[in-house]
Short mmCIF file of C-alpha atoms in Angstrom, two decimals:
data_model
loop_
_atom_site.label_atom_id
_atom_site.label_comp_id
_atom_site.label_asym_id
_atom_site.label_seq_id
_atom_site.Cartn_x
_atom_site.Cartn_y
_atom_site.Cartn_z
CA MET A 1 131.90 226.23 72.54
CA THR A 2 130.17 223.04 71.44
CA THR A 3 126.51 222.21 71.64
CA THR A 4 124.70 218.94 71.93
CA ILE A 5 121.29 218.72 70.28
CA PRO A 6 119.67 215.28 70.64
CA THR A 7 118.29 213.84 67.45
CA THR A 8 117.40 210.44 66.06
CA VAL A 9 118.92 210.33 62.56
CA LEU A 10 121.68 212.59 61.27
CA ILE A 11 122.07 212.78 57.50
CA ALA A 12 125.31 214.14 56.05
CA GLY A 13 124.71 215.49 52.56
CA ALA A 14 121.67 217.33 51.23
CA GLY A 15 121.54 216.10 47.65
CA PRO A 16 118.62 214.05 46.25
CA THR A 17 119.64 210.97 48.27
CA GLY A 18 119.87 212.73 51.63
CA LEU A 19 116.71 214.76 51.01
CA THR A 20 114.70 211.70 49.99
CA LEU A 21 115.83 209.91 53.13
CA ALA A 22 115.00 212.93 55.29
CA CYS A 23 111.51 213.20 53.80
CA THR A 24 110.88 209.47 54.27
CA LEU A 25 111.89 209.65 57.94
CA ALA A 26 110.18 212.95 58.74
CA ARG A 27 106.80 211.88 57.39
CA ALA A 28 107.06 208.78 59.59
CA GLY A 29 107.48 211.04 62.61
CA VAL A 30 111.18 210.27 63.12
CA PRO A 31 113.28 213.25 64.28
CA VAL A 32 115.92 213.99 61.66
CA ARG A 33 118.63 216.54 60.97
CA ILE A 34 120.29 217.02 57.61
CA ILE A 35 123.55 218.91 57.21
CA ASP A 36 125.62 219.92 54.20
CA LYS A 37 129.10 221.41 54.06
CA SER A 38 128.21 223.76 51.20
CA PRO A 39 127.53 227.36 52.23
CA GLU A 40 124.65 227.64 49.74
CA PHE A 41 122.41 225.41 47.67
CA HIS A 42 123.78 224.21 44.33
CA ARG A 43 122.16 225.58 41.18
CA GLY A 44 123.92 223.33 38.64
CA SER A 45 121.77 221.02 36.52
CA ARG A 46 124.08 218.02 37.13
CA GLY A 47 121.88 214.88 37.18
CA LYS A 48 118.94 215.77 34.98
CA GLY A 49 116.34 213.05 35.04
CA LEU A 50 113.95 211.02 37.17
CA ASN A 51 113.35 207.58 35.73
CA GLN A 52 110.02 205.78 35.83
CA ARG A 53 110.62 204.11 39.21
CA SER A 54 111.77 207.31 40.89
CA ARG A 55 108.66 209.06 39.58
CA GLU A 56 106.52 206.46 41.34
CA LEU A 57 108.42 207.01 44.58
CA PHE A 58 108.03 210.78 44.25
CA ASP A 59 104.28 210.25 43.95
CA ASP A 60 104.42 208.24 47.17
CA LEU A 61 106.25 211.12 48.88
CA GLY A 62 103.65 213.58 47.66
CA VAL A 63 105.90 215.52 45.25
CA GLY A 64 105.24 213.73 41.97
CA ARG A 65 102.88 216.33 40.54
CA GLU A 66 105.21 219.21 41.36
CA ALA A 67 108.10 217.39 39.70
CA ALA A 68 106.00 216.66 36.60
CA GLU A 69 105.06 220.32 36.30
CA SER A 70 108.77 221.22 36.37
CA GLY A 71 109.98 218.62 33.87
CA THR A 72 109.58 217.29 30.36
CA GLU A 73 108.35 213.90 29.21
CA HIS A 74 109.25 212.39 25.84
CA ILE A 75 111.60 215.14 24.70
CA ALA A 76 112.67 214.92 21.07
CA LEU A 77 116.37 214.28 20.50
CA ARG A 78 117.57 216.03 17.36
CA LYS A 79 120.79 214.55 15.99
CA TYR A 80 123.17 216.42 13.65
CA ARG A 81 126.14 215.54 11.48
CA HIS A 82 128.45 218.31 10.30
CA GLY A 83 125.88 220.84 11.50
CA VAL A 84 122.98 219.31 9.54
CA ALA A 85 119.96 217.76 11.29
CA VAL A 86 119.75 214.14 10.18
CA ALA A 87 117.33 212.45 12.58
CA ASP A 88 114.88 212.97 15.43
CA SER A 89 113.91 210.39 18.03
CA ILE A 90 112.02 210.23 21.32
CA ALA A 91 113.05 207.79 24.03
CA PHE A 92 110.26 205.42 25.09
CA ASP A 93 107.96 206.98 22.46
CA ASP A 94 106.59 203.52 21.71
CA ARG A 95 105.42 203.05 25.29
CA ALA A 96 102.16 204.10 26.93
CA PRO A 97 100.99 204.06 30.55
CA THR A 98 99.32 200.84 31.65
CA PRO A 99 97.09 200.05 34.64
CA GLY A 100 100.13 198.61 36.45
CA THR A 101 102.74 201.14 35.29
CA PRO A 102 101.57 204.76 35.31
CA TYR A 103 104.70 206.27 33.74
CA ALA A 104 105.81 205.31 30.26
CA SER A 105 108.58 207.89 30.29
CA GLY A 106 111.13 209.31 32.64
CA LEU A 107 111.15 213.01 33.44
CA LEU A 108 113.79 215.47 32.27
CA ILE A 109 114.36 217.82 35.19
CA PRO A 110 117.54 219.48 36.53
CA GLN A 111 118.93 218.23 39.81
CA TRP A 112 118.73 221.66 41.42
CA ARG A 113 114.97 221.62 40.87
CA VAL A 114 114.64 218.08 42.27
CA GLU A 115 116.45 219.21 45.40
CA GLU A 116 114.33 222.35 45.65
CA ILE A 117 111.13 220.29 45.50
CA LEU A 118 112.34 217.85 48.15
CA ARG A 119 113.47 220.69 50.42
CA GLY A 120 109.99 222.18 50.13
CA LYS A 121 108.38 218.91 51.18
CA LEU A 122 110.85 218.51 54.04
CA ALA A 123 110.03 222.01 55.28
CA GLU A 124 106.38 220.94 55.59
CA TYR A 125 107.57 218.57 58.33
CA GLY A 126 109.45 221.39 60.05
CA VAL A 127 112.92 220.30 58.94
CA GLU A 128 115.41 222.59 57.19
CA VAL A 129 118.78 221.79 55.65
CA GLU A 130 121.64 223.12 57.80
CA LEU A 131 124.12 224.67 55.37
CA GLY A 132 127.80 225.29 56.02
CA ARG A 133 127.99 222.44 58.51
CA GLU A 134 130.78 220.06 57.60
CA LEU A 135 131.17 216.75 59.40
CA THR A 136 134.80 216.18 60.29
CA GLU A 137 134.73 213.05 62.44
CA PHE A 138 132.41 210.90 64.49
CA THR A 139 132.40 208.15 67.07
CA GLN A 140 129.79 205.51 67.67
CA THR A 141 128.87 203.28 70.59
CA GLU A 142 126.79 200.16 70.32
CA PHE A 143 126.38 198.76 73.79
CA THR A 144 125.53 201.46 76.27
CA GLN A 145 122.75 201.79 78.79
CA ASP A 146 120.76 204.08 76.51
CA GLY A 147 121.19 201.83 73.50
CA GLY A 148 124.19 203.48 71.86
CA GLY A 149 124.47 206.15 69.23
CA VAL A 150 126.73 208.35 67.13
CA THR A 151 128.48 211.56 68.12
CA ALA A 152 129.29 213.71 65.11
CA HIS A 153 131.82 216.54 65.30
CA LEU A 154 131.54 219.46 62.89
CA ALA A 155 134.12 221.87 61.48
CA ASP A 156 132.38 224.80 63.17
CA GLY A 157 132.93 223.21 66.58
CA GLY A 158 129.41 221.87 66.87
CA ARG A 159 128.53 218.38 68.03
CA ILE A 160 125.42 216.40 67.18
CA GLU A 161 124.24 213.32 69.01
CA ALA A 162 122.27 210.87 66.91
CA ALA A 163 120.97 207.35 67.10
CA TYR A 164 122.15 206.74 63.52
CA LEU A 165 124.29 208.54 60.94
CA VAL A 166 123.78 208.17 57.20
CA GLY A 167 126.49 209.31 54.81
CA CYS A 168 124.85 210.74 51.70
CA ASP A 169 127.89 212.92 51.09
CA GLY A 170 128.91 211.89 47.58
CA GLY A 171 131.72 210.03 45.92
CA HIS A 172 134.38 211.66 48.10
CA SER A 173 132.36 210.75 51.22
CA ARG A 174 134.06 211.69 54.44
CA VAL A 175 131.75 209.28 56.25
CA ARG A 176 132.89 206.35 54.11
CA LYS A 177 136.54 207.25 54.50
CA ALA A 178 136.19 207.59 58.27
CA LEU A 179 134.70 204.11 58.41
CA GLY A 180 137.66 202.71 56.49
CA ILE A 181 135.40 201.12 53.90
CA ALA A 182 137.09 200.16 50.64
CA PHE A 183 135.84 201.91 47.49
CA ASP A 184 137.11 199.55 44.84
CA GLY A 185 136.96 200.18 41.11
CA GLU A 186 138.53 202.36 38.46
CA THR A 187 138.77 206.06 37.70
CA GLU A 188 139.78 207.23 34.23
CA ALA A 189 142.98 209.24 34.27
CA GLU A 190 141.68 211.89 31.88
CA GLU A 191 138.48 213.92 31.83
CA CYS A 192 136.20 212.71 29.07
CA MET A 193 133.66 215.53 28.97
CA VAL A 194 133.05 219.19 29.70
CA ILE A 195 129.74 220.15 31.20
CA GLY A 196 127.96 223.30 32.27
CA ASP A 197 124.83 225.44 32.24
CA VAL A 198 124.59 228.25 29.68
CA ARG A 199 122.04 230.33 27.83
CA ALA A 200 121.66 229.61 24.11
CA ASP A 201 119.11 232.16 22.98
CA GLY A 202 117.78 231.40 19.52
CA LEU A 203 118.10 227.62 19.81
CA ASP A 204 114.75 225.78 19.61
CA PRO A 205 113.90 224.52 23.14
CA ALA A 206 111.58 221.85 21.75
CA TYR A 207 114.63 219.65 21.17
CA TRP A 208 117.58 218.19 22.98
CA HIS A 209 120.17 219.10 20.34
CA GLN A 210 123.00 216.59 19.82
CA TRP A 211 125.85 217.28 17.41
CA PHE A 212 128.05 214.23 16.89
CA ASP A 213 130.87 214.54 14.35
CA GLU A 214 133.73 212.11 13.83
CA ASP A 215 136.15 214.14 15.94
CA ALA A 216 134.02 216.22 18.31
CA ALA A 217 130.61 216.42 19.93
CA ILE A 218 128.40 218.81 21.84
CA MET A 219 124.88 218.50 23.25
CA LEU A 220 122.52 221.15 24.60
CA CYS A 221 119.55 220.06 26.66
CA PRO A 222 116.73 222.50 27.56
CA PHE A 223 114.73 222.66 30.78
CA PRO A 224 111.17 224.00 31.00
CA GLY A 225 110.83 227.27 32.85
CA SER A 226 114.55 227.98 32.62
CA ALA A 227 116.57 230.06 30.17
CA HIS A 228 119.61 227.85 30.75
CA TRP A 229 120.57 224.69 28.91
CA GLN A 230 122.83 221.90 30.08
CA LEU A 231 125.88 221.64 27.83
CA GLN A 232 127.85 218.43 27.47
CA GLY A 233 130.77 218.20 25.10
CA SER A 234 134.05 216.72 24.00
CA PRO A 235 136.99 216.56 26.43
CA PRO A 236 138.56 219.82 27.62
CA GLU A 237 140.88 221.71 25.32
CA ARG A 238 144.66 221.59 25.87
CA ASP A 239 147.17 224.39 25.76
CA ALA A 240 150.41 224.42 23.76
CA GLU A 241 152.14 222.36 26.47
CA GLY A 242 149.39 219.73 26.43
CA ARG A 243 147.81 220.80 29.71
CA LEU A 244 144.04 220.70 30.08
CA ILE A 245 142.35 224.09 29.90
CA PRO A 246 139.56 224.59 32.46
CA PRO A 247 136.15 224.86 30.79
CA SER A 248 134.84 228.37 30.27
CA LEU A 249 132.33 230.25 28.17
CA GLU A 250 135.03 230.78 25.57
CA THR A 251 135.93 227.09 25.29
CA PHE A 252 132.24 226.18 25.18
CA GLN A 253 131.66 228.65 22.35
CA ARG A 254 134.59 227.34 20.32
CA LEU A 255 133.28 223.78 20.65
CA PHE A 256 129.76 224.90 19.73
CA ASP A 257 130.98 226.79 16.67
CA ARG A 258 133.02 223.79 15.57
CA CYS A 259 130.14 221.30 15.79
CA ALA A 260 126.90 223.26 15.40
CA ARG A 261 128.00 225.70 12.71
CA ARG A 262 125.47 228.24 13.96
CA PRO A 263 127.11 231.68 13.89
CA ASP A 264 123.77 233.25 14.81
CA ILE A 265 123.86 231.73 18.31
CA ARG A 266 126.14 232.96 21.05
CA LEU A 267 126.35 231.12 24.35
CA THR A 268 126.07 233.39 27.37
CA ASP A 269 125.68 233.55 31.15
CA PRO A 270 127.49 230.39 32.33
CA THR A 271 126.18 229.63 35.82
CA TRP A 272 128.05 226.35 36.26
CA THR A 273 131.04 224.73 34.57
CA SER A 274 132.70 221.43 35.31
CA VAL A 275 134.52 218.46 33.84
CA TYR A 276 133.56 214.82 34.03
CA ARG A 277 135.70 211.72 34.13
CA ILE A 278 134.41 208.16 34.26
CA ASN A 279 134.53 206.85 37.82
CA VAL A 280 133.25 203.34 38.52
CA ARG A 281 133.54 202.31 42.16
CA MET A 282 131.53 200.63 44.88
CA ALA A 283 131.86 200.31 48.62
CA ASP A 284 132.30 196.78 49.90
CA ARG A 285 129.95 197.52 52.80
CA PHE A 286 126.98 199.86 53.15
CA ARG A 287 126.86 199.72 56.94
CA VAL A 288 129.17 199.68 59.94
CA GLY A 289 127.28 199.58 63.22
CA ARG A 290 125.07 202.65 63.44
CA VAL A 291 126.44 204.29 60.31
CA PHE A 292 125.12 203.74 56.78
CA LEU A 293 126.11 204.82 53.27
CA ALA A 294 123.71 205.69 50.47
CA GLY A 295 123.87 207.11 46.95
CA ASP A 296 127.24 208.19 45.55
CA ALA A 297 128.87 207.66 48.93
CA ALA A 298 128.21 203.94 48.38
CA HIS A 299 128.58 203.63 44.60
CA VAL A 300 129.53 205.73 41.57
CA HIS A 301 129.32 204.77 37.93
CA SER A 302 129.07 206.01 34.36
CA ILE A 303 126.39 208.61 33.63
CA ALA A 304 125.07 206.43 30.80
CA GLY A 305 121.42 205.75 31.54
CA GLY A 306 121.11 208.57 34.04
CA LEU A 307 120.97 206.23 37.01
CA GLY A 308 123.17 208.11 39.51
CA MET A 309 120.51 210.32 41.07
CA ASN A 310 117.85 207.64 40.66
CA THR A 311 119.80 204.86 42.35
CA GLY A 312 120.52 207.17 45.30
CA ILE A 313 116.84 208.09 45.63
CA GLN A 314 115.93 204.42 45.61
CA ASP A 315 118.64 203.58 48.19
CA ALA A 316 117.12 206.21 50.45
CA PHE A 317 113.58 204.94 50.04
CA ASN A 318 114.71 201.43 50.95
CA LEU A 319 116.68 202.53 54.01
CA GLY A 320 114.17 205.12 55.18
CA TRP A 321 111.25 202.87 56.02
CA LYS A 322 113.53 200.40 57.78
CA LEU A 323 115.12 203.04 60.00
CA ALA A 324 111.68 204.44 60.77
CA PHE A 325 110.28 201.05 61.78
CA VAL A 326 113.20 200.29 64.07
CA LEU A 327 113.27 203.71 65.69
CA ARG A 328 109.52 203.70 66.26
CA GLY A 329 109.76 200.28 67.89
CA LEU A 330 107.70 198.62 65.16
CA ALA A 331 110.44 196.17 64.13
CA GLY A 332 113.55 194.63 65.58
CA PRO A 333 117.04 195.98 64.75
CA ALA A 334 117.74 193.02 62.47
CA LEU A 335 115.58 194.76 59.87
CA LEU A 336 118.43 197.22 59.27
CA ASP A 337 120.68 194.40 58.06
CA THR A 338 118.44 194.01 55.02
CA TYR A 339 119.42 197.42 53.63
CA GLU A 340 122.88 196.25 52.62
CA GLU A 341 121.54 192.79 51.82
CA GLU A 342 119.17 194.26 49.24
CA ARG A 343 120.87 197.35 47.89
CA LEU A 344 124.51 196.23 47.56
CA PRO A 345 123.67 193.68 44.81
CA VAL A 346 121.55 196.32 43.08
CA ALA A 347 124.53 198.69 43.11
CA ALA A 348 126.76 196.01 41.56
CA TRP A 349 124.14 195.40 38.87
CA THR A 350 123.93 199.13 38.20
CA LEU A 351 127.69 199.42 37.70
CA ASN A 352 127.63 196.59 35.18
CA LEU A 353 124.58 198.00 33.40
CA THR A 354 125.97 201.51 33.05
CA ASN A 355 129.32 200.20 31.81
CA GLU A 356 127.53 198.22 29.12
CA ARG A 357 125.23 201.15 28.21
CA LEU A 358 128.21 203.48 27.90
CA ARG A 359 129.79 201.12 25.40
CA ALA A 360 126.52 201.06 23.45
CA VAL A 361 126.42 204.86 23.23
CA VAL A 362 130.08 205.24 22.31
CA GLU A 363 129.63 202.78 19.46
CA GLY A 364 126.19 204.07 18.48
CA VAL A 365 127.11 207.72 17.94
CA LYS A 366 129.71 206.73 15.37
CA GLU A 367 126.75 206.34 13.02
CA ALA A 368 125.16 209.51 11.72
CA GLY A 369 121.69 210.02 13.18
CA VAL A 370 122.35 208.12 16.40
CA GLY A 371 122.51 209.94 19.73
CA THR A 372 122.02 209.25 23.41
CA GLU A 373 118.88 207.22 22.74
CA ALA A 374 121.31 204.36 22.17
CA VAL A 375 121.44 204.03 25.94
CA VAL A 376 117.74 203.22 26.26
CA THR A 377 116.65 199.79 27.46
CA ASP A 378 113.96 198.66 29.87
CA ASP A 379 116.64 198.23 32.52
CA ILE A 380 117.22 201.97 32.90
CA THR A 381 113.63 202.42 34.12
CA THR A 382 114.63 200.31 37.20
CA LEU A 383 111.02 199.10 37.30
CA GLY A 384 112.44 195.59 37.19
CA VAL A 385 114.69 195.94 40.25
CA SER A 386 113.66 193.27 42.74
CA TYR A 387 114.96 191.45 45.80
CA PRO A 388 114.34 187.71 45.30
CA TRP A 389 117.41 186.91 47.44
CA SER A 390 116.33 189.02 50.41
CA SER A 391 115.54 187.54 53.80
CA LEU A 392 112.47 189.81 53.72
CA THR A 393 111.11 188.00 50.68
CA GLY A 394 108.47 185.38 51.40
CA PRO A 395 106.65 182.95 49.12
CA GLY A 396 104.29 183.56 46.24
CA PRO A 397 104.08 185.28 42.86
CA LEU A 398 106.01 188.55 42.52
CA ALA A 399 107.59 188.18 45.97
CA GLY A 400 110.46 190.66 46.15
CA GLU A 401 109.36 192.49 43.01
CA ARG A 402 107.92 195.98 42.57
CA ALA A 403 104.21 195.95 43.41
CA PRO A 404 102.20 197.02 40.33
CA ASP A 405 99.59 199.74 40.37
CA GLY A 406 95.96 198.92 39.57
CA LYS A 407 92.36 199.55 40.44
CA CYS A 408 90.98 198.79 43.89
CA ALA A 409 87.84 199.53 45.86
CA GLU A 410 89.34 202.78 47.16
CA GLY A 411 90.77 204.07 43.85
CA ARG A 412 94.33 203.19 42.85
CA LEU A 413 96.65 200.76 44.58
CA PHE A 414 99.50 203.27 44.57
CA GLU A 415 97.28 205.67 46.51
CA ALA A 416 96.68 202.91 49.06
CA PHE A 417 100.41 202.16 49.33
CA ALA A 418 101.46 205.77 49.92
CA GLY A 419 102.82 206.32 53.40
CA THR A 420 104.94 204.50 55.92
CA ARG A 421 103.14 201.24 56.58
CA PHE A 422 102.60 197.79 55.11
CA THR A 423 99.52 197.23 52.95
CA LEU A 424 97.62 193.95 52.84
CA LEU A 425 95.68 193.29 49.66
CA GLY A 426 92.78 190.88 49.45
CA PHE A 427 92.09 189.85 45.87
CA GLY A 428 88.47 188.82 45.54
CA PRO A 429 85.34 189.52 47.61
CA GLY A 430 85.75 186.26 49.50
CA THR A 431 88.99 187.33 51.17
CA THR A 432 87.43 189.51 53.89
CA GLY A 433 87.74 186.82 56.55
CA ALA A 434 91.23 185.90 55.42
CA LEU A 435 92.35 189.53 55.76
CA ALA A 436 91.28 189.47 59.41
CA ARG A 437 93.01 186.14 60.05
CA ALA A 438 96.21 187.41 58.46
CA LEU A 439 96.47 190.10 61.13
CA ASP A 440 95.13 188.05 64.03
CA GLY A 441 97.45 188.27 66.98
CA VAL A 442 99.94 190.54 65.25
CA GLY A 443 99.12 193.37 67.66
CA GLU A 444 101.70 196.04 68.34
CA GLY A 445 104.85 196.42 66.34
CA VAL A 446 105.20 196.06 62.60
CA GLY A 447 101.50 195.32 62.27
CA GLU A 448 100.55 198.73 63.62
CA GLY A 449 98.50 200.70 61.13
CA ILE A 450 98.56 198.05 58.38
CA ARG A 451 96.03 199.02 55.75
CA THR A 452 93.83 196.30 54.28
CA VAL A 453 92.45 196.82 50.80
CA LEU A 454 89.97 194.71 48.83
CA VAL A 455 90.80 194.31 45.14
CA ASP A 456 88.26 192.91 42.70
CA ASP A 457 89.80 193.78 39.35
CA ASP A 458 90.87 191.17 36.81
CA ASP A 459 93.72 193.27 35.40
CA ALA A 460 95.17 193.82 38.87
CA ARG A 461 94.83 190.13 39.73
CA LYS A 462 96.74 189.19 36.57
CA ALA A 463 99.39 191.82 37.26
CA TYR A 464 100.02 190.20 40.66
CA GLY A 465 100.29 186.74 39.13
CA LEU A 466 97.18 185.37 40.84
CA ARG A 467 94.79 182.91 39.23
CA GLY A 468 92.11 183.13 41.86
CA GLU A 469 91.62 184.74 45.22
CA GLY A 470 94.68 185.52 47.29
CA LEU A 471 96.40 187.77 49.80
CA VAL A 472 99.38 189.97 48.98
CA LEU A 473 101.48 191.80 51.58
CA VAL A 474 103.17 194.93 50.22
CA ARG A 475 106.13 196.56 51.97
CA PRO A 476 106.31 200.29 52.74
CA ASP A 477 108.71 200.70 49.81
CA ASN A 478 106.09 199.19 47.49
CA HIS A 479 107.73 195.82 46.94
CA VAL A 480 105.79 192.60 47.39
CA ALA A 481 106.75 190.88 50.64
CA MET A 482 104.73 187.70 50.03
CA SER A 483 101.61 186.25 48.43
CA VAL A 484 99.50 183.38 49.79
CA ARG A 485 96.15 181.69 49.23
CA PRO A 486 93.37 182.79 51.60
CA ASP A 487 93.54 179.47 53.47
CA ARG A 488 97.17 180.25 54.36
CA ALA A 489 96.50 183.68 55.85
CA GLU A 490 98.25 182.73 59.08
CA GLU A 491 101.58 182.75 57.22
CA ILE A 492 101.29 186.51 56.87
CA ALA A 493 100.73 186.86 60.60
CA SER A 494 103.84 184.76 61.23
CA TYR A 495 105.88 186.90 58.82
CA LEU A 496 104.85 190.13 60.56
CA LYS A 497 105.48 188.74 64.04
CA ALA A 498 108.97 187.61 63.03
CA LEU A 499 109.75 191.05 61.60
CA ALA A 500 108.70 192.70 64.86
CA GLY A 501 111.54 190.84 66.58
#
C-alpha cells in the first residue's frame, strides 16, 4: 500500500548538504521532508573540517557556537621522518580575526558531529530525518493546474508528492542518474589511501600526527571529546597475487608500526574503515525542471583542501533561500535559475583548485618536515567566492562578493544578516531618508520583511568599499546584491521589484 503525504520540498540524502538545505528551508517556514536510504546515522569521521566561510554560515543558522564547542581551531601538525618528530606547524597561525572576518581558522570537527548538530537544529523546527527510505524513481510535471510537482517513489512502496526535489545523495546520486545528467571527469583506477576511525591510546591528542617516509605514510588526527582518531594512510596492502586487501585493524597496525615506530601504542576499536580513490567529476547541469542537485551529487573532487563538505554546505545555503522565496511567493520562479548560474562555475573552480592543491601536497611531503599544511592557501577558506557574473549582481563596490562583518548600530552586521530576508544597509547618518526611498513602492513580495540597518563605522565603510555615504543591499545568503549612492536609492527599489517577478 502506498501513501501520499503532501510536502513542499523533498530532500534525498541527509548528509551535511541535505541537512543544511533542510534547516535553511524549515526556518523560513517552508514544509520540508528529508529522507536517507541508510538504516541508521553514520558515525564515521569522513569529512572533518568546516572552513571559515562555512563557520560563518553555521553562525547564521544558529549552530556556530555548538560546532565551535565540538571542534578544534589551530591544531598543531606534528610531522615525522623515520619515526622522529622533525617539525610542528599550525595552519593559518599567522592570521587573526578582523572586524570583517570573525574566523581566522577553520574548525576541525568530524562529519558525524556536524550532521548531529544540524539534525538537532532541524528537530527544533519539527523535522526529523526519515531513515531507511530509499528513492528509486520519480516523475515530474511542470504545467498542470496546480502548478506542477514531483512524485517520488520509494523502495518501501511509499510515495511522496513534492513541489521540488533536491538530490543531495552523494557521488553515486540516484537522482542525477535518473535525470540523465552527465557526470564528466576522471576516476583513478586504484585506491590511493586507506582511512578509518580507531583508538590510539597513549598518543598525544594535542597534535595531528603525520608520518611521511619515502615509501609510506600514515596520519592520525584527534577529535575533542572523542577517544577515536581519524587514520589516513598509504594505499591498501596487496596479497601474494597482487589483489588489494580490504583495510582492517591488522593492516592499520602494520602500517602504523612501519611508519611511527611506536611499539608502545596499539590501535584498537575500529568503528569505520574505508578506502579512498581520487574521483574528479562534475555534473553538466544542476537543475532539470523541478529537480536540483547539490553537494557531491553535483560535483566530486580531491580531498585536498577539505572542500567537499564545505562546498556542499555552501551549495545548500545558496539554493535554500531561493527555493524559500519562490515557494513563499516572495519572488518569481526565475530566481531558481540563478542557483546553477552561480554555483556551477564555483564547482568548476573548486575542481581545479583541489587538483592543484593535491599536486602541492604530493610534492611537498617529499621534503622532511612538510605535511598537509602544504595545501593551505587563502582560496581554501572560500571567503573569496563571489558571483560577479550572476544576473542577481547589480552595480557598486563588492557587488556579488561576500558581505563583510562589522559594527553597526544594533551590534554586528552578521547578527543583522542572520535569517531569511534581504538586509539594506545605510552607511552614514544621512541615509535615513534614502533607506525609505529604496523600499518605496516595493510592497509585497521580495521586499517583505527587509531589515534596514544604519552603519556609522569607518572600518565597516572601508570594508564595503565606500568613500562616503551609501546604500548596500545584502542577499539572504550574505552576498552583496548591489551598492548605490543615496541619491540613487530608487535603483534598489527597481532591483527588488524585478526580483519579485
